[in-house]
Coordinates of N, CA, C and O in Angstrom, one line a residue:
M1 N -23.5 33.4 -9.6 CA -23.5 32.5 -10.7 C -23.2 31.1 -10.3 O -22.1 30.9 -9.7
P2 N -24.0 30.1 -10.5 CA -23.7 28.7 -10.1 C -22.6 28.1 -10.9 O -22.4 28.5 -12.1
L3 N -21.8 27.2 -10.3 CA -20.7 26.6 -10.9 C -21.3 25.6 -11.9 O -22.3 24.9 -11.7
A4 N -20.6 25.5 -13.1 CA -21.1 24.5 -14.1 C -20.5 23.1 -13.7 O -19.5 23.0 -13.1
R5 N -21.3 22.1 -14.1 CA -20.8 20.7 -13.9 C -19.7 20.4 -14.8 O -19.6 20.9 -15.9
N6 N -18.8 19.6 -14.3 CA -17.7 19.1 -15.1 C -18.2 18.3 -16.3 O -18.8 17.3 -16.1
P7 N -17.9 18.7 -17.5 CA -18.4 17.9 -18.7 C -17.7 16.6 -18.9 O -18.1 15.7 -19.6
Y8 N -16.5 16.5 -18.2 CA -15.7 15.3 -18.3 C -15.4 14.7 -16.9 O -14.3 14.8 -16.4
P9 N -16.4 14.1 -16.3 CA -16.2 13.7 -14.9 C -15.3 12.5 -14.9 O -15.3 11.6 -15.8
R10 N -14.5 12.4 -13.8 CA -13.7 11.3 -13.6 C -14.5 10.2 -13.0 O -15.3 10.4 -12.1
R11 N -14.4 9.0 -13.5 CA -15.2 7.9 -13.0 C -14.5 7.3 -11.8 O -13.3 6.8 -11.9
A12 N -15.1 7.3 -10.7 CA -14.5 6.8 -9.4 C -15.1 5.4 -9.2 O -16.3 5.2 -9.6
R13 N -14.4 4.5 -8.7 CA -14.9 3.2 -8.3 C -15.7 3.3 -7.0 O -15.2 3.8 -6.0
A14 N -16.9 2.9 -7.1 CA -17.7 2.9 -5.9 C -17.3 1.8 -5.0 O -17.0 0.7 -5.5
H15 N -17.4 2.0 -3.7 CA -17.1 0.9 -2.8 C -18.3 -0.1 -2.8 O -19.4 0.2 -2.7
R16 N -17.9 -1.3 -3.0 CA -18.9 -2.4 -2.9 C -18.6 -3.3 -1.7 O -17.5 -3.7 -1.4
P17 N -19.6 -3.6 -0.9 CA -19.4 -4.3 0.3 C -18.8 -5.7 0.1 O -18.0 -6.1 0.9
G18 N -19.0 -6.4 -1.0 CA -18.4 -7.7 -1.2 C -17.1 -7.7 -1.9 O -16.6 -8.7 -2.3
A19 N -16.5 -6.5 -2.1 CA -15.3 -6.4 -2.9 C -14.1 -7.0 -2.2 O -13.1 -7.4 -2.8
A20 N -14.1 -7.2 -0.9 CA -13.0 -7.7 -0.1 C -12.9 -9.2 -0.2 O -11.8 -9.7 0.0
Q21 N -13.9 -9.9 -0.6 CA -13.9 -11.4 -0.6 C -12.9 -11.9 -1.6 O -12.1 -12.8 -1.3
P22 N -12.9 -11.4 -2.9 CA -11.8 -11.9 -3.8 C -10.4 -11.6 -3.4 O -9.5 -12.4 -3.6
V23 N -10.2 -10.4 -2.8 CA -8.9 -10.0 -2.3 C -8.5 -11.0 -1.2 O -7.3 -11.4 -1.2
R24 N -9.3 -11.3 -0.3 CA -9.0 -12.2 0.8 C -8.6 -13.6 0.2 O -7.7 -14.3 0.7
A25 N -9.4 -14.1 -0.8 CA -9.1 -15.4 -1.4 C -7.7 -15.4 -2.1 O -7.0 -16.4 -1.9
V26 N -7.4 -14.4 -2.8 CA -6.1 -14.3 -3.5 C -5.0 -14.2 -2.5 O -4.0 -14.9 -2.7
L27 N -5.1 -13.4 -1.5 CA -4.1 -13.3 -0.5 C -3.9 -14.6 0.3 O -2.7 -15.0 0.6
A28 N -5.0 -15.3 0.6 CA -4.8 -16.6 1.3 C -4.1 -17.6 0.4 O -3.2 -18.4 0.9
A29 N -4.4 -17.7 -0.9 CA -3.8 -18.6 -1.8 C -2.3 -18.3 -2.0 O -1.4 -19.1 -1.9
L30 N -2.0 -17.0 -2.1 CA -0.6 -16.5 -2.2 C 0.2 -16.8 -1.0 O 1.3 -17.3 -1.0
G31 N -0.4 -16.6 0.2 CA 0.2 -16.9 1.5 C 0.5 -18.3 1.6 O 1.6 -18.7 2.1
A32 N -0.4 -19.2 1.2 CA -0.2 -20.6 1.3 C 0.9 -21.1 0.5 O 1.7 -22.0 0.8
M33 N 1.0 -20.5 -0.7 CA 2.1 -20.9 -1.6 C 3.5 -20.4 -1.2 O 4.5 -21.1 -1.3
L34 N 3.6 -19.3 -0.5 CA 4.8 -18.7 -0.2 C 5.2 -19.0 1.3 O 6.3 -18.5 1.7
W35 N 4.4 -19.6 2.0 CA 4.7 -19.8 3.5 C 6.0 -20.6 3.7 O 6.8 -20.2 4.6
R36 N 6.2 -21.7 3.0 CA 7.4 -22.5 3.3 C 8.6 -21.7 2.8 O 9.7 -21.8 3.5
W37 N 8.5 -21.0 1.8 CA 9.7 -20.2 1.3 C 10.0 -19.1 2.4 O 11.2 -18.9 2.7
L38 N 9.0 -18.5 2.9 CA 9.2 -17.5 3.9 C 9.9 -18.0 5.2 O 10.7 -17.4 5.8
L39 N 9.5 -19.2 5.6 CA 10.0 -19.9 6.8 C 11.5 -20.3 6.5 O 12.3 -20.4 7.5
A40 N 11.9 -20.5 5.3 CA 13.3 -20.9 5.0 C 14.2 -19.7 5.0 O 15.4 -19.9 5.1
L41 N 13.7 -18.5 5.0 CA 14.6 -17.3 5.0 C 15.1 -17.1 6.4 O 14.5 -17.6 7.4
D42 N 16.1 -16.2 6.5 CA 16.6 -15.8 7.9 C 15.4 -15.0 8.5 O 14.6 -14.4 7.9
R43 N 15.4 -15.0 9.8 CA 14.4 -14.4 10.6 C 14.3 -12.9 10.3 O 13.2 -12.4 10.1
W44 N 15.4 -12.2 10.2 CA 15.4 -10.7 9.9 C 14.7 -10.5 8.5 O 13.9 -9.6 8.4
Q45 N 15.1 -11.2 7.5 CA 14.6 -11.0 6.2 C 13.2 -11.3 6.1 O 12.4 -10.6 5.4
A46 N 12.7 -12.4 6.7 CA 11.3 -12.8 6.7 C 10.5 -11.7 7.4 O 9.4 -11.3 6.9
L47 N 11.0 -11.2 8.5 CA 10.2 -10.2 9.2 C 10.2 -8.9 8.4 O 9.1 -8.2 8.3
A48 N 11.3 -8.5 7.7 CA 11.3 -7.3 6.9 C 10.3 -7.4 5.7 O 9.6 -6.5 5.4
L49 N 10.3 -8.6 5.1 CA 9.3 -8.8 4.0 C 7.9 -8.8 4.5 O 7.0 -8.2 3.8
M50 N 7.6 -9.3 5.6 CA 6.2 -9.3 6.1 C 5.8 -7.8 6.5 O 4.7 -7.4 6.2
I51 N 6.7 -7.1 7.1 CA 6.4 -5.7 7.4 C 6.2 -4.9 6.1 O 5.2 -4.1 6.0
A52 N 7.0 -5.1 5.1 CA 6.9 -4.4 3.8 C 5.6 -4.7 3.2 O 4.8 -3.9 2.7
G53 N 5.2 -6.0 3.2 CA 3.9 -6.4 2.6 C 2.7 -5.9 3.3 O 1.7 -5.5 2.7
T54 N 2.8 -5.8 4.6 CA 1.7 -5.3 5.4 C 1.5 -3.8 5.2 O 0.4 -3.4 5.0
I55 N 2.6 -3.1 5.1 CA 2.5 -1.6 4.8 C 1.9 -1.4 3.4 O 1.0 -0.6 3.2
Y56 N 2.4 -2.2 2.4 CA 2.0 -2.0 1.0 C 0.5 -2.4 0.9 O -0.3 -1.6 0.3
L57 N 0.1 -3.5 1.5 CA -1.3 -3.9 1.4 C -2.2 -3.0 2.2 O -3.4 -2.8 1.8
G58 N -1.7 -2.5 3.3 CA -2.5 -1.5 4.0 C -2.8 -0.3 3.2 O -3.9 0.3 3.3
G59 N -1.9 0.1 2.4 CA -2.2 1.3 1.5 C -3.0 0.9 0.3 O -4.0 1.5 -0.1
A60 N -2.6 -0.3 -0.4 CA -3.3 -0.6 -1.6 C -4.8 -1.1 -1.4 O -5.7 -0.8 -2.1
V61 N -5.0 -1.9 -0.3 CA -6.3 -2.4 -0.1 C -7.1 -1.6 1.0 O -8.2 -1.1 0.8
G62 N -6.4 -1.4 2.1 CA -7.1 -0.7 3.3 C -7.5 0.7 3.0 O -8.6 1.1 3.1
M63 N -6.5 1.5 2.5 CA -6.8 2.9 2.2 C -7.7 3.0 1.0 O -8.5 4.0 0.9
E64 N -7.6 2.1 0.1 CA -8.6 2.1 -1.1 C -10.0 2.0 -0.6 O -10.9 2.6 -1.1
F65 N -10.2 1.1 0.3 CA -11.6 0.9 0.8 C -12.1 2.1 1.6 O -13.2 2.6 1.4
I66 N -11.2 2.7 2.4 CA -11.6 3.9 3.2 C -11.8 5.0 2.2 O -12.9 5.7 2.4
A67 N -11.0 5.3 1.3 CA -11.1 6.4 0.3 C -12.4 6.1 -0.6 O -13.1 7.1 -0.9
G68 N -12.6 4.9 -0.9 CA -13.8 4.6 -1.7 C -15.1 4.8 -1.0 O -16.1 5.4 -1.6
E69 N -15.1 4.5 0.3 CA -16.3 4.7 1.1 C -16.5 6.2 1.2 O -17.7 6.7 1.1
Y70 N -15.5 7.0 1.5 CA -15.6 8.4 1.6 C -16.1 9.0 0.3 O -16.9 9.9 0.3
L71 N -15.5 8.6 -0.8 CA -15.9 9.1 -2.1 C -17.4 8.9 -2.5 O -18.0 9.7 -3.1
T72 N -17.9 7.7 -2.1 CA -19.3 7.5 -2.3 C -20.2 8.4 -1.5 O -21.3 8.7 -2.0
H73 N -19.7 8.9 -0.4 CA -20.5 9.9 0.4 C -20.5 11.3 -0.2 O -21.5 12.0 -0.2
I74 N -19.3 11.7 -0.7 CA -19.2 13.1 -1.2 C -19.6 13.2 -2.7 O -19.9 14.3 -3.1
D75 N -19.5 12.1 -3.4 CA -19.8 12.2 -4.8 C -20.6 10.9 -5.3 O -20.0 10.1 -6.0
P76 N -21.8 10.8 -4.9 CA -22.6 9.6 -5.2 C -22.9 9.4 -6.7 O -23.1 8.3 -7.1
H77 N -22.9 10.5 -7.4 CA -23.2 10.4 -8.9 C -22.0 10.5 -9.8 O -22.1 10.6 -11.0
H78 N -20.8 10.3 -9.2 CA -19.5 10.3 -9.9 C -19.4 11.6 -10.8 O -19.1 11.5 -12.0
A79 N -19.7 12.7 -10.3 CA -19.6 14.0 -11.0 C -18.2 14.6 -11.0 O -18.0 15.6 -11.6
G80 N -17.3 14.0 -10.4 CA -15.9 14.5 -10.4 C -15.7 15.5 -9.3 O -14.8 16.3 -9.4
V81 N -16.4 15.4 -8.2 CA -16.3 16.3 -7.1 C -15.0 16.0 -6.4 O -14.6 14.8 -6.2
T82 N -14.2 17.0 -6.0 CA -13.0 16.8 -5.3 C -12.9 17.7 -4.1 O -13.5 18.7 -4.1
D83 N -12.2 17.3 -3.1 CA -12.0 18.1 -2.0 C -10.7 17.7 -1.3 O -10.0 16.7 -1.7
L84 N -10.3 18.5 -0.3 CA -9.0 18.3 0.3 C -8.9 16.9 1.0 O -7.8 16.2 0.9
R85 N -9.9 16.5 1.7 CA -9.9 15.2 2.4 C -9.7 14.0 1.5 O -8.9 13.1 1.7
R86 N -10.3 14.1 0.3 CA -10.2 13.0 -0.7 C -8.8 13.0 -1.2 O -8.2 11.9 -1.4
D87 N -8.2 14.1 -1.5 CA -6.9 14.2 -2.0 C -5.9 13.7 -0.9 O -4.9 13.1 -1.3
L88 N -6.1 14.1 0.3 CA -5.2 13.6 1.4 C -5.3 12.1 1.6 O -4.3 11.4 1.8
L89 N -6.5 11.5 1.4 CA -6.6 10.0 1.5 C -5.9 9.4 0.3 O -5.2 8.4 0.5
A90 N -5.9 9.9 -0.9 CA -5.2 9.4 -2.0 C -3.7 9.5 -1.8 O -3.0 8.6 -2.2
T91 N -3.3 10.6 -1.2 CA -1.8 10.8 -1.0 C -1.3 9.8 0.0 O -0.3 9.2 -0.1
L92 N -2.1 9.6 1.1 CA -1.7 8.6 2.1 C -1.7 7.2 1.5 O -0.7 6.5 1.8
E93 N -2.6 6.9 0.7 CA -2.6 5.6 0.0 C -1.4 5.4 -0.8 O -0.7 4.3 -0.7
E94 N -1.0 6.3 -1.6 CA 0.1 6.2 -2.5 C 1.4 6.2 -1.7 O 2.4 5.5 -2.0
T95 N 1.5 7.0 -0.6 CA 2.7 7.0 0.3 C 2.9 5.7 0.9 O 4.0 5.2 1.0
L96 N 1.8 5.0 1.4 CA 2.0 3.7 2.0 C 2.4 2.7 1.0 O 3.3 1.8 1.3
E97 N 1.9 2.8 -0.2 CA 2.3 1.8 -1.2 C 3.8 2.0 -1.6 O 4.6 1.0 -1.7
M98 N 4.2 3.2 -1.7 CA 5.7 3.5 -2.1 C 6.6 3.1 -0.9 O 7.7 2.5 -1.1
T99 N 6.2 3.4 0.3 CA 7.0 3.0 1.5 C 7.1 1.5 1.5 O 8.2 1.0 1.8
G100 N 6.0 0.7 1.3 CA 6.1 -0.7 1.3 C 7.0 -1.2 0.2 O 7.8 -2.2 0.5
L101 N 7.0 -0.6 -1.0 CA 7.9 -1.1 -2.0 C 9.4 -0.8 -1.7 O 10.2 -1.6 -2.0
I102 N 9.6 0.4 -1.1 CA 11.0 0.7 -0.7 C 11.5 -0.3 0.3 O 12.7 -0.7 0.2
L103 N 10.7 -0.6 1.3 CA 11.1 -1.5 2.3 C 11.3 -2.9 1.7 O 12.2 -3.7 2.2
L104 N 10.5 -3.3 0.8 CA 10.6 -4.6 0.1 C 12.0 -4.7 -0.6 O 12.7 -5.7 -0.5
I105 N 12.3 -3.6 -1.4 CA 13.5 -3.6 -2.1 C 14.7 -3.7 -1.1 O 15.7 -4.4 -1.3
Q106 N 14.6 -2.9 0.0 CA 15.7 -3.0 1.0 C 15.9 -4.3 1.6 O 17.0 -4.8 1.8
A107 N 14.7 -5.0 1.8 CA 14.8 -6.4 2.4 C 15.4 -7.4 1.4 O 16.1 -8.3 1.9
L108 N 15.1 -7.2 0.2 CA 15.6 -8.1 -0.8 C 17.1 -7.9 -1.2 O 17.8 -8.8 -1.5
V109 N 17.5 -6.6 -1.1 CA 18.9 -6.3 -1.5 C 19.9 -6.6 -0.3 O 21.0 -7.1 -0.6
K110 N 19.5 -6.3 0.9 CA 20.4 -6.5 2.0 C 20.4 -8.0 2.4 O 19.3 -8.6 2.5
T111 N 21.5 -8.5 2.5 CA 21.6 -9.9 3.0 C 21.5 -9.8 4.5 O 21.8 -8.8 5.2
P112 N 21.1 -10.9 5.2 CA 21.0 -10.9 6.6 C 22.3 -10.6 7.3 O 22.4 -10.0 8.4
R113 N 23.5 -10.9 6.7 CA 24.8 -10.6 7.3 C 25.0 -9.1 7.3 O 25.4 -8.5 8.3
Q114 N 24.6 -8.4 6.2 CA 24.7 -7.0 6.1 C 23.8 -6.3 7.1 O 24.1 -5.3 7.7
A115 N 22.6 -6.9 7.3 CA 21.6 -6.3 8.2 C 22.2 -6.4 9.7 O 22.0 -5.5 10.5
G116 N 22.9 -7.5 10.0 CA 23.5 -7.6 11.3 C 24.6 -6.6 11.6 O 24.7 -6.1 12.6
E117 N 25.4 -6.3 10.5 CA 26.5 -5.4 10.6 C 26.0 -4.0 10.8 O 26.5 -3.2 11.5
T118 N 25.0 -3.6 10.0 CA 24.5 -2.2 9.9 C 23.3 -1.9 10.7 O 23.1 -0.8 11.0
G119 N 22.6 -2.9 11.1 CA 21.3 -2.7 11.8 C 20.3 -2.1 10.8 O 20.5 -2.0 9.7
M120 N 19.1 -1.7 11.4 CA 18.1 -1.2 10.5 C 18.3 0.2 10.1 O 17.7 0.7 9.1
S121 N 19.2 0.9 10.7 CA 19.4 2.3 10.3 C 20.3 2.5 9.1 O 20.3 3.6 8.5
G122 N 21.0 1.4 8.7 CA 21.8 1.6 7.5 C 23.2 2.3 7.8 O 23.9 2.7 6.8
K123 N 23.5 2.4 9.0 CA 24.8 3.0 9.4 C 25.8 2.0 9.7 O 25.5 1.0 10.4
K124 N 27.0 2.2 9.2 CA 28.1 1.2 9.5 C 29.3 2.0 10.1 O 29.8 2.9 9.4
N125 N 29.6 1.7 11.3 CA 30.7 2.4 12.0 C 30.6 3.9 12.0 O 31.5 4.7 11.7
G126 N 29.4 4.4 12.1 CA 29.1 5.8 12.2 C 28.9 6.5 10.9 O 28.7 7.7 10.8
T127 N 29.1 5.8 9.8 CA 28.9 6.4 8.5 C 27.7 5.8 7.8 O 27.5 4.6 7.9
A128 N 27.0 6.5 7.0 CA 25.8 5.9 6.3 C 26.3 5.1 5.1 O 27.2 5.5 4.4
S129 N 25.6 4.0 4.9 CA 25.9 3.2 3.7 C 24.7 3.3 2.7 O 23.6 3.5 3.1
L130 N 25.0 3.0 1.5 CA 23.9 3.1 0.5 C 22.9 2.0 0.6 O 21.7 2.1 0.4
V131 N 23.4 0.8 0.9 CA 22.5 -0.4 1.0 C 22.6 -1.0 2.3 O 23.6 -1.1 3.0

């Protein structure tokens, strides 16, 4: 017996080749506005913010494009087809976004003085600290 089509298909965003252009323009404008502020920060905090932003955008933009391209190959008619690889790509995308946000919060909460005392591991004199 053949499988019935899903009567309520999820609408997936199809990958569009020109979709990266507006994203690049927004990122360039935002980078230009925040560049002087970033240079005024301590070196540790600026580096931590840039790493967090790179990880977050890698998940939000990069993995979105990869997953969208894959989705157009397995489900060109947006019939709600799902498979393990698509689910793993979505999980990786969300994990990168959450990791970037956690690192951003850590970089904003820790002062450079605390970062020098505890290092990147968050340990102080052999004991773990919350922040």
